[in-house]
Tab-separated table of C-alpha atoms in Angstrom:
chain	number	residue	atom	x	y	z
A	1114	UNK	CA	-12.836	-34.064	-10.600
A	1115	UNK	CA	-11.963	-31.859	-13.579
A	1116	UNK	CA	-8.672	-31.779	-15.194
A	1117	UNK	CA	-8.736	-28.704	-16.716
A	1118	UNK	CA	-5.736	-26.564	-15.764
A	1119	UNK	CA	-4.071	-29.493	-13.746
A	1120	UNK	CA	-0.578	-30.601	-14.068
A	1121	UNK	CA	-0.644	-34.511	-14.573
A	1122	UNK	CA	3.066	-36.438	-14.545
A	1123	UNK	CA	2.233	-39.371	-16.987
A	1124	UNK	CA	5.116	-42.477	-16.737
A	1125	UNK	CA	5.321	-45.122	-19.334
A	1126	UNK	CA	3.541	-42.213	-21.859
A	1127	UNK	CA	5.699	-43.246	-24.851
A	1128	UNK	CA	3.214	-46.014	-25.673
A	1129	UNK	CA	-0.028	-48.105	-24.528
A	1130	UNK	CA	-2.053	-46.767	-21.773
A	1131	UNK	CA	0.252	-43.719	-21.127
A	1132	UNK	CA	0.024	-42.900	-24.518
A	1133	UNK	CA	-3.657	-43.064	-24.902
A	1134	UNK	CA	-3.961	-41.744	-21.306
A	1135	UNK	CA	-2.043	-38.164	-22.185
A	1136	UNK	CA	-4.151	-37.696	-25.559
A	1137	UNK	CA	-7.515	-38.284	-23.228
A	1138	UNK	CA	-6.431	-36.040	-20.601
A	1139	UNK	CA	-5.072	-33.461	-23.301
A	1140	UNK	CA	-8.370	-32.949	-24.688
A	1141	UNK	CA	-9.850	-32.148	-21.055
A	1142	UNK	CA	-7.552	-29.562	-20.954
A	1143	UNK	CA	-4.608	-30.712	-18.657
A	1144	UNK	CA	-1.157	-29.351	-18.468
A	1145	UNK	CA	0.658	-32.725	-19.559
A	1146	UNK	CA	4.975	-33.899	-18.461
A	1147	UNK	CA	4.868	-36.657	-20.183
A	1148	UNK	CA	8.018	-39.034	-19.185
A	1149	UNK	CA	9.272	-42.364	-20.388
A	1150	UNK	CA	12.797	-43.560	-21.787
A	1151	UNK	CA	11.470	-44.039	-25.502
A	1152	UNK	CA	12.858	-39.652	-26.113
A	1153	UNK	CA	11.650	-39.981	-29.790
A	1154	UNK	CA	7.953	-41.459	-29.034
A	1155	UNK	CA	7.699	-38.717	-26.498
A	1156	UNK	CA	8.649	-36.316	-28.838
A	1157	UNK	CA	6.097	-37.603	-31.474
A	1158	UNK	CA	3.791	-37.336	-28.479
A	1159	UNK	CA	4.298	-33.936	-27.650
A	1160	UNK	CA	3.970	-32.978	-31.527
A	1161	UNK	CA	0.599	-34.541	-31.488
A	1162	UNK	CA	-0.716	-32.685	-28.547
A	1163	UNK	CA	1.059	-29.539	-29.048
A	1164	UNK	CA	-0.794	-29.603	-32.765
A	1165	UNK	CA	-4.263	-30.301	-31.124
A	1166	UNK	CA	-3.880	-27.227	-29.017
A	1167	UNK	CA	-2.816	-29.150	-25.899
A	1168	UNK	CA	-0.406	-28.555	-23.621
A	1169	UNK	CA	2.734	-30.578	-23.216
A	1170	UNK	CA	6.577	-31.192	-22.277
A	1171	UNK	CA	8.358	-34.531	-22.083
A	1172	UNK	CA	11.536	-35.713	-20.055
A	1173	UNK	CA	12.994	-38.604	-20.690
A	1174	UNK	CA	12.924	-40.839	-17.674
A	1175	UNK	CA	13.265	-44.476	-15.867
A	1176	UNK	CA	10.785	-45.095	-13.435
A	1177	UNK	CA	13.184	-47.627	-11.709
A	1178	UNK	CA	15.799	-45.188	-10.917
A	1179	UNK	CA	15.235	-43.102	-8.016
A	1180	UNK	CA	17.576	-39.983	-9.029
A	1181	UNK	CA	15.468	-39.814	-12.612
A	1182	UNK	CA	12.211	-39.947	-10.551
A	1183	UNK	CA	13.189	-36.905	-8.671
A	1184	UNK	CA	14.716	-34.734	-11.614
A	1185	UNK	CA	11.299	-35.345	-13.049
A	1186	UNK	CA	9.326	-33.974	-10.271
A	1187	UNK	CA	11.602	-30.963	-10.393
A	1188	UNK	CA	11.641	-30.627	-13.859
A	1189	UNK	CA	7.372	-30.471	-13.549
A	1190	UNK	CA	7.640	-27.932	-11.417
A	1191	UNK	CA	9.888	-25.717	-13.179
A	1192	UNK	CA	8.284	-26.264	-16.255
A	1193	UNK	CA	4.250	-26.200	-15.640
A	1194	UNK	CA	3.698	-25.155	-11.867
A	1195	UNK	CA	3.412	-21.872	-11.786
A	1196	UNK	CA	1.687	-21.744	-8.251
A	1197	UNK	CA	2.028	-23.638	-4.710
A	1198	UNK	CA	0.109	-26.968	-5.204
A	1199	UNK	CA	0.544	-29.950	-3.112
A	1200	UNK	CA	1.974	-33.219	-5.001
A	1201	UNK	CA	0.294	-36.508	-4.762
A	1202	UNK	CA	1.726	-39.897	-5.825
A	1203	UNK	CA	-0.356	-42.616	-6.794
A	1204	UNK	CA	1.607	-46.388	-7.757
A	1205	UNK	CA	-0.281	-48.219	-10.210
A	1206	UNK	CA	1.958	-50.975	-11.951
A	1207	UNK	CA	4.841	-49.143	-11.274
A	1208	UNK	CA	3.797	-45.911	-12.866
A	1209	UNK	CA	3.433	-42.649	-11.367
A	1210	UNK	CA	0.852	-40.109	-11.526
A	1211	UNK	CA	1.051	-36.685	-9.824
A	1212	UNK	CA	-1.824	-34.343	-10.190
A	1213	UNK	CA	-1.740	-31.268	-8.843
A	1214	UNK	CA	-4.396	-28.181	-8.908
């Protein structure tokens, strides 16, 4: 599957596998929200992308709250989906990943 184009949701980005996940997926051309509750490490985050060409926004969010997991969603779509696309979730330790072509 290519990412090119896609909008990815990436929790926990501010650091560790987020992090490193968002700079991969960056380079491969994906349309990055990049959420976590460290604002000034996603801001850094965004920088770095933003400077390598890539594409990306951040909102500051906690997985663990229901209400911030929705505002996130909607704040995607606003933001990068520019066209109907059906939203996936996938759990993995707590983090959520939406792709959508």
């Amino acid at each position: 599957m290519t990412t090119k184009g896609k909008v990815v949701i990436i929790t926990g980005a501010s650091s560790g596998i987020g992090e490193a996940t968002a700079k991969l997926l960056a380079k491969k051309g994906a349309k990055l929200v990049l959420a976590a509750r460290r604002e000034r490490n996603l801001i850094k985050l965004v920088d770095e992308i933003k400077a390598d060409s890539g594409e990306a926004v951040y909102f500051v969010t906690d997985v663990t709250k229901e209400e911030d997991n929705q505002n996130l969603v909607a704040f995607a779509k606003k933001k990068l989906w520019k066209n109907r696309c059906d939203f996936s979730k996938c759990w993995h330790y707590a983090k959520l990943t939406a792709i959508c072509s």
